[in-house]
mmCIF file with all atom_site columns, C-alpha atoms in Angstrom:
data_model
loop_
_atom_site.group_PDB
_atom_site.id
_atom_site.type_symbol
_atom_site.label_atom_id
_atom_site.label_alt_id
_atom_site.label_comp_id
_atom_site.label_asym_id
_atom_site.label_entity_id
_atom_site.label_seq_id
_atom_site.pdbx_PDB_ins_code
_atom_site.Cartn_x
_atom_site.Cartn_y
_atom_site.Cartn_z
_atom_site.occupancy
_atom_site.B_iso_or_equiv
_atom_site.pdbx_formal_charge
_atom_site.auth_seq_id
_atom_site.auth_comp_id
_atom_site.auth_asym_id
_atom_site.auth_atom_id
_atom_site.pdbx_PDB_model_num
ATOM 1  C CA . MET A 1 1  ? 0.000   0.000  0.000   1.00 0.00 ? 251 MET A CA 1
ATOM 2  C CA . TYR A 1 2  ? 2.886   2.351  0.703   1.00 0.00 ? 252 TYR A CA 1
ATOM 3  C CA . ILE A 1 3  ? 4.174   1.831  -2.839  1.00 0.00 ? 253 ILE A CA 1
ATOM 4  C CA . LEU A 1 4  ? 0.748   2.806  -4.186  1.00 0.00 ? 254 LEU A CA 1
ATOM 5  C CA . LYS A 1 5  ? 0.866   5.902  -1.985  1.00 0.00 ? 255 LYS A CA 1
ATOM 6  C CA . MET A 1 6  ? 4.273   6.919  -3.338  1.00 0.00 ? 256 MET A CA 1
ATOM 7  C CA . LEU A 1 7  ? 3.216   6.296  -6.936  1.00 0.00 ? 257 LEU A CA 1
ATOM 8  C CA . SER A 1 8  ? 0.086   8.386  -6.426  1.00 0.00 ? 258 SER A CA 1
ATOM 9  C CA . GLU A 1 9  ? 2.327   11.366 -5.660  1.00 0.00 ? 259 GLU A CA 1
ATOM 10 C CA . LYS A 1 10 ? 4.757   11.049 -8.590  1.00 0.00 ? 260 LYS A CA 1
ATOM 11 C CA . PRO A 1 11 ? 6.052   8.519  -11.127 1.00 0.00 ? 261 PRO A CA 1
ATOM 12 C CA . MET A 1 12 ? 8.979   6.510  -9.751  1.00 0.00 ? 262 MET A CA 1
ATOM 13 C CA . TYR A 1 13 ? 11.320  3.754  -10.943 1.00 0.00 ? 263 TYR A CA 1
ATOM 14 C CA . ALA A 1 14 ? 12.166  0.555  -9.044  1.00 0.00 ? 264 ALA A CA 1
ATOM 15 C CA . TYR A 1 15 ? 15.471  1.633  -7.468  1.00 0.00 ? 265 TYR A CA 1
ATOM 16 C CA . GLU A 1 16 ? 13.908  4.929  -6.406  1.00 0.00 ? 266 GLU A CA 1
ATOM 17 C CA . ILE A 1 17 ? 11.108  2.997  -4.691  1.00 0.00 ? 267 ILE A CA 1
ATOM 18 C CA . LYS A 1 18 ? 13.641  0.705  -3.023  1.00 0.00 ? 268 LYS A CA 1
ATOM 19 C CA . ARG A 1 19 ? 15.610  3.695  -1.725  1.00 0.00 ? 269 ARG A CA 1
ATOM 20 C CA . ALA A 1 20 ? 12.458  5.424  -0.448  1.00 0.00 ? 270 ALA A CA 1
ATOM 21 C CA . LEU A 1 21 ? 11.384  2.281  1.425   1.00 0.00 ? 271 LEU A CA 1
ATOM 22 C CA . LYS A 1 22 ? 14.803  2.063  3.103   1.00 0.00 ? 272 LYS A CA 1
ATOM 23 C CA . GLU A 1 23 ? 14.684  5.731  4.106   1.00 0.00 ? 273 GLU A CA 1
ATOM 24 C CA . ARG A 1 24 ? 11.143  5.461  5.466   1.00 0.00 ? 274 ARG A CA 1
ATOM 25 C CA . PHE A 1 25 ? 11.262  2.077  7.206   1.00 0.00 ? 275 PHE A CA 1
ATOM 26 C CA . GLY A 1 26 ? 14.974  1.567  7.870   1.00 0.00 ? 276 GLY A CA 1
ATOM 27 C CA . PHE A 1 27 ? 15.482  -1.786 6.161   1.00 0.00 ? 277 PHE A CA 1
ATOM 28 C CA . THR A 1 28 ? 16.542  -2.865 2.701   1.00 0.00 ? 278 THR A CA 1
ATOM 29 C CA . VAL A 1 29 ? 14.048  -4.497 0.375   1.00 0.00 ? 279 VAL A CA 1
ATOM 30 C CA . ALA A 1 30 ? 15.522  -6.757 -2.298  1.00 0.00 ? 280 ALA A CA 1
ATOM 31 C CA . THR A 1 31 ? 15.384  -5.180 -5.740  1.00 0.00 ? 281 THR A CA 1
ATOM 32 C CA . ILE A 1 32 ? 13.704  -8.276 -7.182  1.00 0.00 ? 282 ILE A CA 1
ATOM 33 C CA . THR A 1 33 ? 10.959  -7.877 -4.567  1.00 0.00 ? 283 THR A CA 1
ATOM 34 C CA . VAL A 1 34 ? 10.218  -4.351 -5.773  1.00 0.00 ? 284 VAL A CA 1
ATOM 35 C CA . TYR A 1 35 ? 10.096  -5.579 -9.376  1.00 0.00 ? 285 TYR A CA 1
ATOM 36 C CA . MET A 1 36 ? 7.789   -8.465 -8.419  1.00 0.00 ? 286 MET A CA 1
ATOM 37 C CA . VAL A 1 37 ? 5.407   -6.116 -6.599  1.00 0.00 ? 287 VAL A CA 1
ATOM 38 C CA . LEU A 1 38 ? 5.398   -3.698 -9.549  1.00 0.00 ? 288 LEU A CA 1
ATOM 39 C CA . TYR A 1 39 ? 4.789   -6.574 -11.974 1.00 0.00 ? 289 TYR A CA 1
ATOM 40 C CA . LYS A 1 40 ? 1.824   -7.869 -9.960  1.00 0.00 ? 290 LYS A CA 1
ATOM 41 C CA . MET A 1 41 ? 0.401   -4.390 -9.452  1.00 0.00 ? 291 MET A CA 1
ATOM 42 C CA . THR A 1 42 ? 0.699   -3.743 -13.199 1.00 0.00 ? 292 THR A CA 1
ATOM 43 C CA . ARG A 1 43 ? -1.105  -7.001 -14.007 1.00 0.00 ? 293 ARG A CA 1
ATOM 44 C CA . GLU A 1 44 ? -3.894  -6.051 -11.585 1.00 0.00 ? 294 GLU A CA 1
ATOM 45 C CA . GLY A 1 45 ? -4.230  -2.614 -13.165 1.00 0.00 ? 295 GLY A CA 1
ATOM 46 C CA . LEU A 1 46 ? -3.149  -0.735 -10.039 1.00 0.00 ? 296 LEU A CA 1
ATOM 47 C CA . VAL A 1 47 ? -0.101  0.889  -11.640 1.00 0.00 ? 297 VAL A CA 1
ATOM 48 C CA . GLU A 1 48 ? 1.103   1.500  -15.169 1.00 0.00 ? 298 GLU A CA 1
ATOM 49 C CA . LYS A 1 49 ? 4.404   2.205  -16.868 1.00 0.00 ? 299 LYS A CA 1
ATOM 50 C CA . VAL A 1 50 ? 4.801   5.780  -18.025 1.00 0.00 ? 300 VAL A CA 1
ATOM 51 C CA . PRO A 1 51 ? 7.401   7.411  -20.255 1.00 0.00 ? 301 PRO A CA 1
ATOM 52 C CA . VAL A 1 52 ? 9.429   10.166 -18.631 1.00 0.00 ? 302 VAL A CA 1
ATOM 53 C CA . GLU A 1 53 ? 10.975  12.686 -20.971 1.00 0.00 ? 303 GLU A CA 1
ATOM 54 C CA . GLY A 1 54 ? 14.757  12.746 -20.810 1.00 0.00 ? 304 GLY A CA 1
ATOM 55 C CA . ASP A 1 55 ? 15.138  9.358  -19.069 1.00 0.00 ? 305 ASP A CA 1
ATOM 56 C CA . SER A 1 56 ? 14.567  6.486  -21.479 1.00 0.00 ? 306 SER A CA 1
ATOM 57 C CA . ARG A 1 57 ? 16.829  4.092  -19.529 1.00 0.00 ? 307 ARG A CA 1
ATOM 58 C CA . ARG A 1 58 ? 14.396  3.590  -16.647 1.00 0.00 ? 308 ARG A CA 1
ATOM 59 C CA . GLN A 1 59 ? 10.854  2.299  -16.470 1.00 0.00 ? 309 GLN A CA 1
ATOM 60 C CA . TYR A 1 60 ? 8.729   4.640  -14.404 1.00 0.00 ? 310 TYR A CA 1
ATOM 61 C CA . TYR A 1 61 ? 5.445   3.635  -12.811 1.00 0.00 ? 311 TYR A CA 1
ATOM 62 C CA . LYS A 1 62 ? 2.453   5.623  -11.583 1.00 0.00 ? 312 LYS A CA 1
ATOM 63 C CA . SER A 1 63 ? -0.841  4.762  -9.918  1.00 0.00 ? 313 SER A CA 1
ATOM 64 C CA . THR A 1 64 ? -3.874  4.247  -12.127 1.00 0.00 ? 314 THR A CA 1
ATOM 65 C CA . GLU A 1 65 ? -7.415  5.298  -11.201 1.00 0.00 ? 315 GLU A CA 1
ATOM 66 C CA . ARG A 1 66 ? -7.999  1.733  -10.037 1.00 0.00 ? 316 ARG A CA 1
ATOM 67 C CA . GLY A 1 67 ? -4.842  1.974  -7.935  1.00 0.00 ? 317 GLY A CA 1
ATOM 68 C CA . LEU A 1 68 ? -6.024  5.236  -6.380  1.00 0.00 ? 318 LEU A CA 1
ATOM 69 C CA . ASP A 1 69 ? -9.401  3.661  -5.571  1.00 0.00 ? 319 ASP A CA 1
ATOM 70 C CA . THR A 1 70 ? -7.629  0.682  -4.004  1.00 0.00 ? 320 THR A CA 1
ATOM 71 C CA . LEU A 1 71 ? -5.403  3.021  -1.985  1.00 0.00 ? 321 LEU A CA 1
ATOM 72 C CA . ARG A 1 72 ? -8.429  4.971  -0.695  1.00 0.00 ? 322 ARG A CA 1
ATOM 73 C CA . GLU A 1 73 ? -10.196 1.747  0.291   1.00 0.00 ? 323 GLU A CA 1
ATOM 74 C CA . GLY A 1 74 ? -7.060  0.467  2.012   1.00 0.00 ? 324 GLY A CA 1
ATOM 75 C CA . LEU A 1 75 ? -6.683  3.691  3.978   1.00 0.00 ? 325 LEU A CA 1
ATOM 76 C CA . LYS A 1 76 ? -10.340 3.534  5.056   1.00 0.00 ? 326 LYS A CA 1
ATOM 77 C CA . PHE A 1 77 ? -9.802  -0.032 6.233   1.00 0.00 ? 327 PHE A CA 1
ATOM 78 C CA . LEU A 1 78 ? -6.703  0.954  8.220   1.00 0.00 ? 328 LEU A CA 1
ATOM 79 C CA . GLU A 1 79 ? -8.500  3.915  9.813   1.00 0.00 ? 329 GLU A CA 1
ATOM 80 C CA . LYS A 1 80 ? -11.410 1.681  10.808  1.00 0.00 ? 330 LYS A CA 1
ATOM 81 C CA . THR A 1 81 ? -9.027  -0.915 12.225  1.00 0.00 ? 331 THR A CA 1
ATOM 82 C CA . LEU A 1 82 ? -7.155  1.729  14.234  1.00 0.00 ? 332 LEU A CA 1
ATOM 83 C CA . ARG A 1 83 ? -10.430 3.104  15.639  1.00 0.00 ? 333 ARG A CA 1
ATOM 84 C CA . THR A 1 84 ? -11.411 -0.424 16.651  1.00 0.00 ? 334 THR A CA 1
ATOM 85 C CA . LEU A 1 85 ? -8.085  -0.907 18.437  1.00 0.00 ? 335 LEU A CA 1
ATOM 86 C CA . SER A 1 86 ? -8.222  2.493  20.130  1.00 0.00 ? 336 SER A CA 1
ATOM 87 C CA . LEU A 1 87 ? -8.392  2.441  23.908  1.00 0.00 ? 337 LEU A CA 1
ATOM 88 C CA . SER A 1 88 ? -10.584 5.537  24.104  1.00 0.00 ? 338 SER A CA 1
#
C-alpha cells in the first residue's frame, strides 16, 4: 500500500522505490521484490508504466485510477481498524 501511496504522488522507478522504502522504514528491500510487486500491481491494473521525458533508460510507474481507488479503500480499512483498536 505504501508503494501505491508513493506512486500516487509522482512517477517513480524501481530503485527509487527501493531507496524510499529504506529511508522510510529503515530496512533494505531486495530489488527483485520491488520488481515483483510492480509486476503484480501492473497485471492487476493498479499501476502503469509511463514514459518520462529525458530518461529512457528507466521504467517509471504511476498509480492508475484503479490503484487510487484501491489506496483509498485500504486507507479507510486501516483507519477503521485503528479506531477499533483504540483504547478511548
